[in-house]
Amino acid sequence: MNNVVAKILIVLQLVFSICFMCFAGAVYSFQKGWRDRAESAETRNGELNLNIEQMRSDKETQESSLNAEVLKERTRAEDALAKLENLRNDLVQSEQELANQDAEREKHLADLGIAQEEAEARGVESNALRQEVEALRDQLNTGIKRRRELDGQKLDLQSEIGELSEREEYLHTEIARLRDLLRLNEVDPDEVYVGTVPAAIQKVDGVVRQSRKNTSRTVELVEISVGTDDGINKKMKLIVYRGRSFICEIEVTDVYPDMAVGRVLEETRNGTIERGDHVTTKL
Amino acid sequence: MSQQSSDPTIYDGLMFVSLGAVITGIVFLILTLNEYGWSGG
């Protein structure tokens, strides 16, 4: 019986020993495999940690840079907003200025229209004034011409006045002389004269141009070189002489400004009339 | 005193085999512990 139990125990011991050995070997082998995998996993974990740290640092760097960029962009955005606001204000101001400029332009256009109308009116007025100036110039020319004529008349009148003054002086002298003569002849110059007074005859000298008789040869006509310009009148009697010889008297029948024709008074004839004989109103 | 046979039986061999297995198992365990830095005491 003991042998059987011992044998059973020995077999059981053997089985359990083998089982123990197998489990120990399995543990060792599995442990080694797991260890290698753990080491590789640890290595990978370390690498991953390093990568994580690197990425974290990169992330922090990027975050800081991004924060800086965000801050910068925010600043830029604020600046842009400020600029936008300024531009908006400028736009509003520019629109207001544009409206003011438009209003001023409209006003200037209206002023321009008024100025154009005024210029046209001025043009019409200037044309009228030009015509008036032309008329006044014509009047001025006429006045100048008239003034020249009046100046000529004035000169003529002045010369005539001078001649008349000289004649007046001569007449005064003559009156004084005649008064002296009357006083010498004991004649009162204030005495009243009764009857017609013969006209005073001025001494006029001329020459005989030609003489001829009429068709019936009853009257001899003489043409002389003096006329109305020399004071010769119709029916005036003239004396024809040659040197110191009296020839005859003639009576003027026709008179012209520079010549006259006279009829010979046969009762006074004392000789033959020839061309070039002298003729006078009184000797 | 009972007389005992001195010839080794199969069971003796099995005993040695189990001894060897136990020793091998212990060596495996020691190696495993050494892997974790075990110093023996």
PDB file of C-alpha atoms in Angstrom:
ATOM      1  CA  MET A   1       0.000   0.000   0.000  1.00  0.00           C
ATOM      2  CA  ASN A   2       2.807   2.297   0.897  1.00  0.00           C
ATOM      3  CA  ASN A   3       4.501   1.531  -2.280  1.00  0.00           C
ATOM      4  CA  VAL A   4       1.463   2.398  -4.227  1.00  0.00           C
ATOM      5  CA  VAL A   5       1.024   5.712  -2.450  1.00  0.00           C
ATOM      6  CA  ALA A   6       4.728   6.432  -2.809  1.00  0.00           C
ATOM      7  CA  LYS A   7       4.593   5.664  -6.405  1.00  0.00           C
ATOM      8  CA  ILE A   8       1.549   7.796  -6.903  1.00  0.00           C
ATOM      9  CA  LEU A   9       3.236  10.635  -5.013  1.00  0.00           C
ATOM     10  CA  ILE A  10       6.382  10.205  -7.028  1.00  0.00           C
ATOM     11  CA  VAL A  11       4.435  10.349 -10.224  1.00  0.00           C
ATOM     12  CA  LEU A  12       2.494  13.352  -8.996  1.00  0.00           C
ATOM     13  CA  GLN A  13       5.776  14.970  -7.954  1.00  0.00           C
ATOM     14  CA  LEU A  14       7.150  14.266 -11.351  1.00  0.00           C
ATOM     15  CA  VAL A  15       4.136  15.687 -13.043  1.00  0.00           C
ATOM     16  CA  PHE A  16       4.095  18.785 -10.897  1.00  0.00           C
ATOM     17  CA  SER A  17       7.865  19.223 -11.293  1.00  0.00           C
ATOM     18  CA  ILE A  18       7.528  19.042 -15.026  1.00  0.00           C
ATOM     19  CA  CYS A  19       4.606  21.402 -14.866  1.00  0.00           C
ATOM     20  CA  PHE A  20       6.649  23.763 -12.670  1.00  0.00           C
ATOM     21  CA  MET A  21       9.553  23.568 -15.100  1.00  0.00           C
ATOM     22  CA  CYS A  22       7.280  24.214 -18.065  1.00  0.00           C
ATOM     23  CA  PHE A  23       5.579  27.173 -16.369  1.00  0.00           C
ATOM     24  CA  ALA A  24       8.944  28.589 -15.306  1.00  0.00           C
ATOM     25  CA  GLY A  25      10.305  28.256 -18.796  1.00  0.00           C
ATOM     26  CA  ALA A  26       7.146  29.735 -20.239  1.00  0.00           C
ATOM     27  CA  VAL A  27       7.309  32.609 -17.777  1.00  0.00           C
ATOM     28  CA  TYR A  28      10.940  33.219 -18.639  1.00  0.00           C
ATOM     29  CA  SER A  29      10.334  33.057 -22.375  1.00  0.00           C
ATOM     30  CA  PHE A  30       7.191  35.159 -22.246  1.00  0.00           C
ATOM     31  CA  GLN A  31       8.857  37.565 -19.854  1.00  0.00           C
ATOM     32  CA  LYS A  32      11.772  38.009 -22.184  1.00  0.00           C
ATOM     33  CA  GLY A  33       9.479  38.600 -25.085  1.00  0.00           C
ATOM     34  CA  TRP A  34       7.372  41.006 -23.111  1.00  0.00           C
ATOM     35  CA  ARG A  35      10.531  42.708 -21.822  1.00  0.00           C
ATOM     36  CA  ASP A  36      11.830  43.256 -25.301  1.00  0.00           C
ATOM     37  CA  ARG A  37       8.472  44.594 -26.341  1.00  0.00           C
ATOM     38  CA  ALA A  38       8.371  46.753 -23.230  1.00  0.00           C
ATOM     39  CA  GLU A  39      11.837  48.085 -23.912  1.00  0.00           C
ATOM     40  CA  SER A  40      10.952  48.815 -27.481  1.00  0.00           C
ATOM     41  CA  ALA A  41       7.717  50.322 -26.289  1.00  0.00           C
ATOM     42  CA  GLU A  42       9.635  52.385 -23.724  1.00  0.00           C
ATOM     43  CA  THR A  43      12.080  53.471 -26.379  1.00  0.00           C
ATOM     44  CA  ARG A  44       9.192  54.415 -28.607  1.00  0.00           C
ATOM     45  CA  ASN A  45       7.511  56.041 -25.656  1.00  0.00           C
ATOM     46  CA  GLY A  46      10.675  58.073 -25.007  1.00  0.00           C
ATOM     47  CA  GLU A  47      10.876  59.009 -28.624  1.00  0.00           C
ATOM     48  CA  LEU A  48       7.217  59.835 -28.593  1.00  0.00           C
ATOM     49  CA  ASN A  49       7.718  61.860 -25.414  1.00  0.00           C
ATOM     50  CA  LEU A  50      10.611  63.650 -27.067  1.00  0.00           C
ATOM     51  CA  ASN A  51       8.462  64.187 -30.089  1.00  0.00           C
ATOM     52  CA  ILE A  52       5.664  65.351 -27.854  1.00  0.00           C
ATOM     53  CA  GLU A  53       8.012  67.722 -26.059  1.00  0.00           C
ATOM     54  CA  GLN A  54       9.357  68.934 -29.363  1.00  0.00           C
ATOM     55  CA  MET A  55       5.889  69.330 -30.703  1.00  0.00           C
ATOM     56  CA  ARG A  56       4.834  70.998 -27.495  1.00  0.00           C
ATOM     57  CA  SER A  57       7.727  73.408 -27.706  1.00  0.00           C
ATOM     58  CA  ASP A  58       6.966  73.898 -31.374  1.00  0.00           C
ATOM     59  CA  LYS A  59       3.362  74.369 -30.450  1.00  0.00           C
ATOM     60  CA  GLU A  60       4.288  76.911 -27.799  1.00  0.00           C
ATOM     61  CA  THR A  61       6.581  78.652 -30.225  1.00  0.00           C
ATOM     62  CA  GLN A  62       3.906  78.596 -32.862  1.00  0.00           C
ATOM     63  CA  GLU A  63       1.366  79.706 -30.299  1.00  0.00           C
ATOM     64  CA  SER A  64       3.601  82.544 -29.211  1.00  0.00           C
ATOM     65  CA  SER A  65       4.302  83.483 -32.799  1.00  0.00           C
ATOM     66  CA  LEU A  66       0.660  83.069 -33.645  1.00  0.00           C
ATOM     67  CA  ASN A  67      -0.264  85.134 -30.609  1.00  0.00           C
ATOM     68  CA  ALA A  68       2.231  87.741 -31.707  1.00  0.00           C
ATOM     69  CA  GLU A  69       0.835  87.566 -35.210  1.00  0.00           C
ATOM     70  CA  VAL A  70      -2.682  87.686 -33.867  1.00  0.00           C
ATOM     71  CA  LEU A  71      -1.743  90.659 -31.738  1.00  0.00           C
ATOM     72  CA  LYS A  72      -0.047  92.244 -34.703  1.00  0.00           C
ATOM     73  CA  GLU A  73      -2.971  91.441 -36.965  1.00  0.00           C
ATOM     74  CA  ARG A  74      -5.309  92.732 -34.317  1.00  0.00           C
ATOM     75  CA  THR A  75      -3.289  95.923 -34.152  1.00  0.00           C
ATOM     76  CA  ARG A  76      -3.349  96.071 -37.921  1.00  0.00           C
ATOM     77  CA  ALA A  77      -7.048  95.389 -37.872  1.00  0.00           C
ATOM     78  CA  GLU A  78      -7.536  98.177 -35.356  1.00  0.00           C
ATOM     79  CA  ASP A  79      -5.363 100.455 -37.473  1.00  0.00           C
ATOM     80  CA  ALA A  80      -7.290  99.385 -40.524  1.00  0.00           C
ATOM     81  CA  LEU A  81     -10.531 100.044 -38.714  1.00  0.00           C
ATOM     82  CA  ALA A  82      -9.244 103.428 -37.634  1.00  0.00           C
ATOM     83  CA  LYS A  83      -8.118 104.136 -41.175  1.00  0.00           C
ATOM     84  CA  LEU A  84     -11.430 102.871 -42.455  1.00  0.00           C
ATOM     85  CA  GLU A  85     -13.197 105.150 -40.044  1.00  0.00           C
ATOM     86  CA  ASN A  86     -10.988 108.037 -41.109  1.00  0.00           C
ATOM     87  CA  LEU A  87     -11.597 107.165 -44.743  1.00  0.00           C
ATOM     88  CA  ARG A  88     -15.294 106.969 -44.059  1.00  0.00           C
ATOM     89  CA  ASN A  89     -15.154 110.366 -42.380  1.00  0.00           C
ATOM     90  CA  ASP A  90     -13.076 111.650 -45.285  1.00  0.00           C
ATOM     91  CA  LEU A  91     -15.599 110.160 -47.673  1.00  0.00           C
ATOM     92  CA  VAL A  92     -18.440 111.867 -45.867  1.00  0.00           C
ATOM     93  CA  GLN A  93     -16.478 115.101 -45.818  1.00  0.00           C
ATOM     94  CA  SER A  94     -15.573 114.682 -49.471  1.00  0.00           C
ATOM     95  CA  GLU A  95     -19.187 114.016 -50.359  1.00  0.00           C
ATOM     96  CA  GLN A  96     -20.172 117.107 -48.434  1.00  0.00           C
ATOM     97  CA  GLU A  97     -17.451 119.103 -50.160  1.00  0.00           C
ATOM     98  CA  LEU A  98     -18.579 117.638 -53.469  1.00  0.00           C
ATOM     99  CA  ALA A  99     -22.122 118.726 -52.731  1.00  0.00           C
ATOM    100  CA  ASN A 100     -20.834 122.181 -51.814  1.00  0.00           C
ATOM    101  CA  GLN A 101     -18.727 122.247 -54.973  1.00  0.00           C
ATOM    102  CA  ASP A 102     -21.759 121.218 -57.004  1.00  0.00           C
ATOM    103  CA  ALA A 103     -23.816 123.960 -55.412  1.00  0.00           C
ATOM    104  CA  GLU A 104     -21.020 126.457 -56.002  1.00  0.00           C
ATOM    105  CA  ARG A 105     -20.666 125.199 -59.577  1.00  0.00           C
ATOM    106  CA  GLU A 106     -24.377 125.688 -60.137  1.00  0.00           C
ATOM    107  CA  LYS A 107     -24.074 129.158 -58.690  1.00  0.00           C
ATOM    108  CA  HIS A 108     -21.099 129.905 -60.918  1.00  0.00           C
ATOM    109  CA  LEU A 109     -23.004 128.580 -63.923  1.00  0.00           C
ATOM    110  CA  ALA A 110     -25.897 130.848 -63.056  1.00  0.00           C
ATOM    111  CA  ASP A 111     -23.466 133.753 -62.625  1.00  0.00           C
ATOM    112  CA  LEU A 112     -21.883 132.809 -65.930  1.00  0.00           C
ATOM    113  CA  GLY A 113     -25.262 132.877 -67.646  1.00  0.00           C
ATOM    114  CA  ILE A 114     -26.000 136.263 -66.138  1.00  0.00           C
ATOM    115  CA  ALA A 115     -22.537 137.463 -67.141  1.00  0.00           C
ATOM    116  CA  GLN A 116     -23.072 136.213 -70.684  1.00  0.00           C
ATOM    117  CA  GLU A 117     -26.389 137.991 -70.900  1.00  0.00           C
ATOM    118  CA  GLU A 118     -24.771 141.109 -69.487  1.00  0.00           C
ATOM    119  CA  ALA A 119     -21.905 140.729 -71.962  1.00  0.00           C
ATOM    120  CA  GLU A 120     -24.391 140.448 -74.821  1.00  0.00           C
ATOM    121  CA  ALA A 121     -26.216 143.526 -73.521  1.00  0.00           C
ATOM    122  CA  ARG A 122     -22.851 145.286 -73.198  1.00  0.00           C
ATOM    123  CA  GLY A 123     -22.059 144.242 -76.748  1.00  0.00           C
ATOM    124  CA  VAL A 124     -25.322 145.691 -77.999  1.00  0.00           C
ATOM    125  CA  GLU A 125     -24.696 148.790 -75.916  1.00  0.00           C
ATOM    126  CA  SER A 126     -21.140 149.052 -77.229  1.00  0.00           C
ATOM    127  CA  ASN A 127     -22.434 148.786 -80.787  1.00  0.00           C
ATOM    128  CA  ALA A 128     -24.924 151.548 -80.063  1.00  0.00           C
ATOM    129  CA  LEU A 129     -22.178 153.602 -78.416  1.00  0.00           C
ATOM    130  CA  ARG A 130     -19.903 152.891 -81.377  1.00  0.00           C
ATOM    131  CA  GLN A 131     -22.581 154.166 -83.731  1.00  0.00           C
ATOM    132  CA  GLU A 132     -23.065 157.156 -81.451  1.00  0.00           C
ATOM    133  CA  VAL A 133     -19.306 157.710 -81.434  1.00  0.00           C
ATOM    134  CA  GLU A 134     -19.329 157.542 -85.217  1.00  0.00           C
ATOM    135  CA  ALA A 135     -22.143 160.099 -85.292  1.00  0.00           C
ATOM    136  CA  LEU A 136     -20.304 162.293 -82.773  1.00  0.00           C
ATOM    137  CA  ARG A 137     -17.121 161.912 -84.812  1.00  0.00           C
ATOM    138  CA  ASP A 138     -19.017 163.006 -87.883  1.00  0.00           C
ATOM    139  CA  GLN A 139     -20.443 165.901 -85.886  1.00  0.00           C
ATOM    140  CA  LEU A 140     -16.944 166.671 -84.636  1.00  0.00           C
ATOM    141  CA  ASN A 141     -15.567 166.613 -88.152  1.00  0.00           C
ATOM    142  CA  THR A 142     -18.439 168.824 -89.236  1.00  0.00           C
ATOM    143  CA  GLY A 143     -17.781 171.101 -86.253  1.00  0.00           C
ATOM    144  CA  ILE A 144     -14.067 171.205 -87.046  1.00  0.00           C
ATOM    145  CA  LYS A 145     -14.872 172.049 -90.642  1.00  0.00           C
ATOM    146  CA  ARG A 146     -17.355 174.648 -89.474  1.00  0.00           C
ATOM    147  CA  ARG A 147     -14.796 176.011 -87.021  1.00  0.00           C
ATOM    148  CA  ARG A 148     -12.196 176.253 -89.760  1.00  0.00           C
ATOM    149  CA  GLU A 149     -14.709 178.062 -91.911  1.00  0.00           C
ATOM    150  CA  LEU A 150     -15.539 180.356 -88.980  1.00  0.00           C
ATOM    151  CA  ASP A 151     -11.826 180.829 -88.333  1.00  0.00           C
ATOM    152  CA  GLY A 152     -11.460 181.832 -91.956  1.00  0.00           C
ATOM    153  CA  GLN A 153     -14.416 184.148 -91.636  1.00  0.00           C
ATOM    154  CA  LYS A 154     -12.970 185.452 -88.378  1.00  0.00           C
ATOM    155  CA  LEU A 155      -9.637 186.138 -90.067  1.00  0.00           C
ATOM    156  CA  ASP A 156     -11.469 187.825 -92.896  1.00  0.00           C
ATOM    157  CA  LEU A 157     -13.526 189.839 -90.415  1.00  0.00           C
ATOM    158  CA  GLN A 158     -10.415 190.684 -88.417  1.00  0.00           C
ATOM    159  CA  SER A 159      -8.662 191.852 -91.526  1.00  0.00           C
ATOM    160  CA  GLU A 160     -11.805 193.747 -92.459  1.00  0.00           C
ATOM    161  CA  ILE A 161     -11.971 195.185 -88.944  1.00  0.00           C
ATOM    162  CA  GLY A 162      -8.356 196.249 -89.300  1.00  0.00           C
ATOM    163  CA  GLU A 163      -9.080 197.884 -92.600  1.00  0.00           C
ATOM    164  CA  LEU A 164     -12.178 199.535 -91.141  1.00  0.00           C
ATOM    165  CA  SER A 165     -10.184 200.723 -88.154  1.00  0.00           C
ATOM    166  CA  GLU A 166      -7.599 202.188 -90.426  1.00  0.00           C
ATOM    167  CA  ARG A 167     -10.417 203.764 -92.434  1.00  0.00           C
ATOM    168  CA  GLU A 168     -12.018 205.040 -89.252  1.00  0.00           C
ATOM    169  CA  GLU A 169      -8.758 206.630 -88.211  1.00  0.00           C
ATOM    170  CA  TYR A 170      -8.438 208.095 -91.664  1.00  0.00           C
ATOM    171  CA  LEU A 171     -11.994 209.392 -91.497  1.00  0.00           C
ATOM    172  CA  HIS A 172     -11.410 210.887 -88.073  1.00  0.00           C
ATOM    173  CA  THR A 173      -8.335 212.594 -89.397  1.00  0.00           C
ATOM    174  CA  GLU A 174     -10.257 213.722 -92.462  1.00  0.00           C
ATOM    175  CA  ILE A 175     -13.124 215.004 -90.308  1.00  0.00           C
ATOM    176  CA  ALA A 176     -10.666 216.916 -88.177  1.00  0.00           C
ATOM    177  CA  ARG A 177      -9.000 218.282 -91.262  1.00  0.00           C
ATOM    178  CA  LEU A 178     -12.391 219.244 -92.771  1.00  0.00           C
ATOM    179  CA  ARG A 179     -13.447 220.871 -89.520  1.00  0.00           C
ATOM    180  CA  ASP A 180     -10.226 222.853 -89.536  1.00  0.00           C
ATOM    181  CA  LEU A 181     -10.887 223.741 -93.143  1.00  0.00           C
ATOM    182  CA  LEU A 182     -14.451 224.805 -92.334  1.00  0.00           C
ATOM    183  CA  ARG A 183     -13.215 226.842 -89.425  1.00  0.00           C
ATOM    184  CA  LEU A 184     -10.649 228.544 -91.687  1.00  0.00           C
ATOM    185  CA  ASN A 185     -13.422 229.268 -94.215  1.00  0.00           C
ATOM    186  CA  GLU A 186     -15.654 230.495 -91.407  1.00  0.00           C
ATOM    187  CA  VAL A 187     -18.284 227.817 -92.012  1.00  0.00           C
ATOM    188  CA  ASP A 188     -20.265 226.413 -89.152  1.00  0.00           C
ATOM    189  CA  PRO A 189     -20.082 222.592 -89.383  1.00  0.00           C
ATOM    190  CA  ASP A 190     -23.311 222.309 -87.400  1.00  0.00           C
ATOM    191  CA  GLU A 191     -25.215 224.481 -89.901  1.00  0.00           C
ATOM    192  CA  VAL A 192     -28.222 222.677 -91.434  1.00  0.00           C
ATOM    193  CA  TYR A 193     -27.773 221.922 -95.218  1.00  0.00           C
ATOM    194  CA  VAL A 194     -30.859 222.386 -97.416  1.00  0.00           C
ATOM    195  CA  GLY A 195     -31.263 220.459-100.728  1.00  0.00           C
ATOM    196  CA  THR A 196     -29.837 217.220-102.208  1.00  0.00           C
ATOM    197  CA  VAL A 197     -26.250 216.427-101.675  1.00  0.00           C
ATOM    198  CA  PRO A 198     -24.438 215.110-104.716  1.00  0.00           C
ATOM    199  CA  ALA A 199     -22.870 211.755-104.211  1.00  0.00           C
ATOM    200  CA  ALA A 200     -19.208 211.717-103.610  1.00  0.00           C
ATOM    201  CA  ILE A 201     -17.273 210.468-106.529  1.00  0.00           C
ATOM    202  CA  GLN A 202     -14.217 208.357-105.872  1.00  0.00           C
ATOM    203  CA  LYS A 203     -11.334 208.754-108.197  1.00  0.00           C
ATOM    204  CA  VAL A 204     -11.131 205.674-110.439  1.00  0.00           C
ATOM    205  CA  ASP A 205      -8.589 205.256-113.216  1.00  0.00           C
ATOM    206  CA  GLY A 206      -8.834 202.855-116.142  1.00  0.00           C
ATOM    207  CA  VAL A 207      -7.934 202.454-119.788  1.00  0.00           C
ATOM    208  CA  VAL A 208      -9.876 202.149-123.011  1.00  0.00           C
ATOM    209  CA  ARG A 209      -9.734 198.622-124.336  1.00  0.00           C
ATOM    210  CA  GLN A 210     -11.559 199.252-127.558  1.00  0.00           C
ATOM    211  CA  SER A 211     -14.093 201.618-129.158  1.00  0.00           C
ATOM    212  CA  ARG A 212     -16.504 201.124-132.008  1.00  0.00           C
ATOM    213  CA  LYS A 213     -19.629 202.699-133.365  1.00  0.00           C
ATOM    214  CA  ASN A 214     -23.031 201.085-133.591  1.00  0.00           C
ATOM    215  CA  THR A 215     -24.527 199.738-136.759  1.00  0.00           C
ATOM    216  CA  SER A 216     -26.146 203.076-137.605  1.00  0.00           C
ATOM    217  CA  ARG A 217     -22.828 204.811-136.834  1.00  0.00           C
ATOM    218  CA  THR A 218     -24.596 207.414-134.731  1.00  0.00           C
ATOM    219  CA  VAL A 219     -23.187 206.470-131.353  1.00  0.00           C
ATOM    220  CA  GLU A 220     -19.659 205.475-130.448  1.00  0.00           C
ATOM    221  CA  LEU A 221     -19.352 202.868-127.680  1.00  0.00           C
ATOM    222  CA  VAL A 222     -16.201 202.505-125.577  1.00  0.00           C
ATOM    223  CA  GLU A 223     -15.143 199.438-123.524  1.00  0.00           C
ATOM    224  CA  ILE A 224     -13.145 200.347-120.454  1.00  0.00           C
ATOM    225  CA  SER A 225     -11.163 198.212-117.966  1.00  0.00           C
ATOM    226  CA  VAL A 226     -13.056 199.173-114.746  1.00  0.00           C
ATOM    227  CA  GLY A 227     -16.437 197.893-113.510  1.00  0.00           C
ATOM    228  CA  THR A 228     -18.635 197.558-110.461  1.00  0.00           C
ATOM    229  CA  ASP A 229     -15.704 196.219-108.418  1.00  0.00           C
ATOM    230  CA  ASP A 230     -14.086 199.635-108.847  1.00  0.00           C
ATOM    231  CA  GLY A 231     -17.240 201.609-107.941  1.00  0.00           C
ATOM    232  CA  ILE A 232     -18.495 202.221-111.483  1.00  0.00           C
ATOM    233  CA  ASN A 233     -22.284 202.459-111.833  1.00  0.00           C
ATOM    234  CA  LYS A 234     -24.703 202.920-114.644  1.00  0.00           C
ATOM    235  CA  LYS A 235     -25.166 206.502-115.944  1.00  0.00           C
ATOM    236  CA  MET A 236     -21.918 207.564-114.307  1.00  0.00           C
ATOM    237  CA  LYS A 237     -19.963 210.035-116.358  1.00  0.00           C
ATOM    238  CA  LEU A 238     -16.251 209.394-116.976  1.00  0.00           C
ATOM    239  CA  ILE A 239     -13.548 211.486-118.583  1.00  0.00           C
ATOM    240  CA  VAL A 240     -11.361 210.145-121.404  1.00  0.00           C
ATOM    241  CA  TYR A 241      -7.964 211.791-121.816  1.00  0.00           C
ATOM    242  CA  ARG A 242      -4.586 211.081-123.336  1.00  0.00           C
ATOM    243  CA  GLY A 243      -1.620 212.576-121.608  1.00  0.00           C
ATOM    244  CA  ARG A 244      -2.643 216.094-120.742  1.00  0.00           C
ATOM    245  CA  SER A 245      -5.277 216.303-123.524  1.00  0.00           C
ATOM    246  CA  PHE A 246      -8.991 216.063-122.790  1.00  0.00           C
ATOM    247  CA  ILE A 247     -10.725 213.921-125.401  1.00  0.00           C
ATOM    248  CA  CYS A 248     -14.371 213.501-124.340  1.00  0.00           C
ATOM    249  CA  GLU A 249     -16.791 212.345-121.693  1.00  0.00           C
ATOM    250  CA  ILE A 250     -18.640 209.035-121.733  1.00  0.00           C
ATOM    251  CA  GLU A 251     -21.777 207.859-119.948  1.00  0.00           C
ATOM    252  CA  VAL A 252     -21.764 204.300-118.671  1.00  0.00           C
ATOM    253  CA  THR A 253     -24.534 202.212-120.251  1.00  0.00           C
ATOM    254  CA  ASP A 254     -23.559 198.660-119.297  1.00  0.00           C
ATOM    255  CA  VAL A 255     -21.495 197.677-116.323  1.00  0.00           C
ATOM    256  CA  TYR A 256     -19.851 194.382-115.287  1.00  0.00           C
ATOM    257  CA  PRO A 257     -17.619 193.477-112.340  1.00  0.00           C
ATOM    258  CA  ASP A 258     -14.350 194.067-114.212  1.00  0.00           C
ATOM    259  CA  MET A 259     -15.428 196.063-117.227  1.00  0.00           C
ATOM    260  CA  ALA A 260     -17.964 198.585-118.426  1.00  0.00           C
ATOM    261  CA  VAL A 261     -19.284 200.019-121.650  1.00  0.00           C
ATOM    262  CA  GLY A 262     -19.912 203.727-122.077  1.00  0.00           C
ATOM    263  CA  ARG A 263     -21.496 205.928-124.732  1.00  0.00           C
ATOM    264  CA  VAL A 264     -19.515 208.936-125.972  1.00  0.00           C
ATOM    265  CA  LEU A 265     -21.198 212.230-125.310  1.00  0.00           C
ATOM    266  CA  GLU A 266     -20.675 213.870-128.699  1.00  0.00           C
ATOM    267  CA  GLU A 267     -21.190 217.382-127.333  1.00  0.00           C
ATOM    268  CA  THR A 268     -18.051 216.925-125.219  1.00  0.00           C
ATOM    269  CA  ARG A 269     -15.889 215.313-127.935  1.00  0.00           C
ATOM    270  CA  ASN A 270     -12.519 217.000-128.394  1.00  0.00           C
ATOM    271  CA  GLY A 271     -10.675 214.281-130.292  1.00  0.00           C
ATOM    272  CA  THR A 272     -10.623 210.690-131.524  1.00  0.00           C
ATOM    273  CA  ILE A 273     -10.662 207.884-128.956  1.00  0.00           C
ATOM    274  CA  GLU A 274      -7.949 205.308-129.348  1.00  0.00           C
ATOM    275  CA  ARG A 275      -7.117 202.091-127.592  1.00  0.00           C
ATOM    276  CA  GLY A 276      -4.998 202.704-124.479  1.00  0.00           C
ATOM    277  CA  ASP A 277      -6.462 206.122-123.694  1.00  0.00           C
ATOM    278  CA  HIS A 278      -6.919 206.798-119.994  1.00  0.00           C
ATOM    279  CA  VAL A 279     -10.296 207.034-118.340  1.00  0.00           C
ATOM    280  CA  THR A 280     -11.064 208.498-114.906  1.00  0.00           C
ATOM    281  CA  THR A 281     -13.970 209.598-112.797  1.00  0.00           C
ATOM    282  CA  LYS A 282     -12.453 212.979-112.073  1.00  0.00           C
ATOM    283  CA  LEU A 283      -9.263 214.738-112.934  1.00  0.00           C
TER     284      LEU A 283
ATOM    285  CA  MET B   1      15.228  -4.186  10.262  1.00  0.00           C
ATOM    286  CA  SER B   2      13.556  -5.150   7.055  1.00  0.00           C
ATOM    287  CA  GLN B   3      15.614  -5.962   4.118  1.00  0.00           C
ATOM    288  CA  GLN B   4      15.399  -3.406   1.383  1.00  0.00           C
ATOM    289  CA  SER B   5      16.370  -3.842  -2.266  1.00  0.00           C
ATOM    290  CA  SER B   6      19.283  -1.675  -3.410  1.00  0.00           C
ATOM    291  CA  ASP B   7      18.491  -1.715  -7.150  1.00  0.00           C
ATOM    292  CA  PRO B   8      17.227   1.623  -8.408  1.00  0.00           C
ATOM    293  CA  THR B   9      13.844   1.455  -9.790  1.00  0.00           C
ATOM    294  CA  ILE B  10      12.019   3.557 -12.332  1.00  0.00           C
ATOM    295  CA  TYR B  11      10.706   5.617  -9.559  1.00  0.00           C
ATOM    296  CA  ASP B  12      14.146   6.614  -8.559  1.00  0.00           C
ATOM    297  CA  GLY B  13      14.738   7.764 -12.020  1.00  0.00           C
ATOM    298  CA  LEU B  14      11.525   9.637 -11.951  1.00  0.00           C
ATOM    299  CA  MET B  15      12.646  11.255  -8.715  1.00  0.00           C
ATOM    300  CA  PHE B  16      15.851  12.427 -10.373  1.00  0.00           C
ATOM    301  CA  VAL B  17      13.959  13.614 -13.373  1.00  0.00           C
ATOM    302  CA  SER B  18      11.640  15.617 -11.144  1.00  0.00           C
ATOM    303  CA  LEU B  19      14.684  16.963  -9.308  1.00  0.00           C
ATOM    304  CA  GLY B  20      16.163  18.086 -12.536  1.00  0.00           C
ATOM    305  CA  ALA B  21      12.893  19.648 -13.539  1.00  0.00           C
ATOM    306  CA  VAL B  22      12.624  21.517 -10.276  1.00  0.00           C
ATOM    307  CA  ILE B  23      16.218  22.736 -10.583  1.00  0.00           C
ATOM    308  CA  THR B  24      15.552  23.876 -14.153  1.00  0.00           C
ATOM    309  CA  GLY B  25      12.421  25.639 -13.016  1.00  0.00           C
ATOM    310  CA  ILE B  26      14.338  27.381 -10.244  1.00  0.00           C
ATOM    311  CA  VAL B  27      17.025  28.470 -12.728  1.00  0.00           C
ATOM    312  CA  PHE B  28      14.289  29.918 -14.947  1.00  0.00           C
ATOM    313  CA  LEU B  29      12.800  31.764 -11.995  1.00  0.00           C
ATOM    314  CA  ILE B  30      16.226  33.125 -10.975  1.00  0.00           C
ATOM    315  CA  LEU B  31      16.877  34.296 -14.496  1.00  0.00           C
ATOM    316  CA  THR B  32      13.464  35.926 -14.544  1.00  0.00           C
ATOM    317  CA  LEU B  33      14.118  37.647 -11.235  1.00  0.00           C
ATOM    318  CA  ASN B  34      17.543  38.755 -12.487  1.00  0.00           C
ATOM    319  CA  GLU B  35      15.791  40.416 -15.320  1.00  0.00           C
ATOM    320  CA  TYR B  36      14.097  42.649 -12.722  1.00  0.00           C
ATOM    321  CA  GLY B  37      17.337  43.368 -10.877  1.00  0.00           C
ATOM    322  CA  TRP B  38      17.009  40.727  -8.233  1.00  0.00           C
ATOM    323  CA  SER B  39      20.289  40.314  -6.236  1.00  0.00           C
ATOM    324  CA  GLY B  40      19.499  37.201  -4.265  1.00  0.00           C
ATOM    325  CA  GLY B  41      18.599  38.538  -0.860  1.00  0.00           C
TER     326      GLY B  41
END
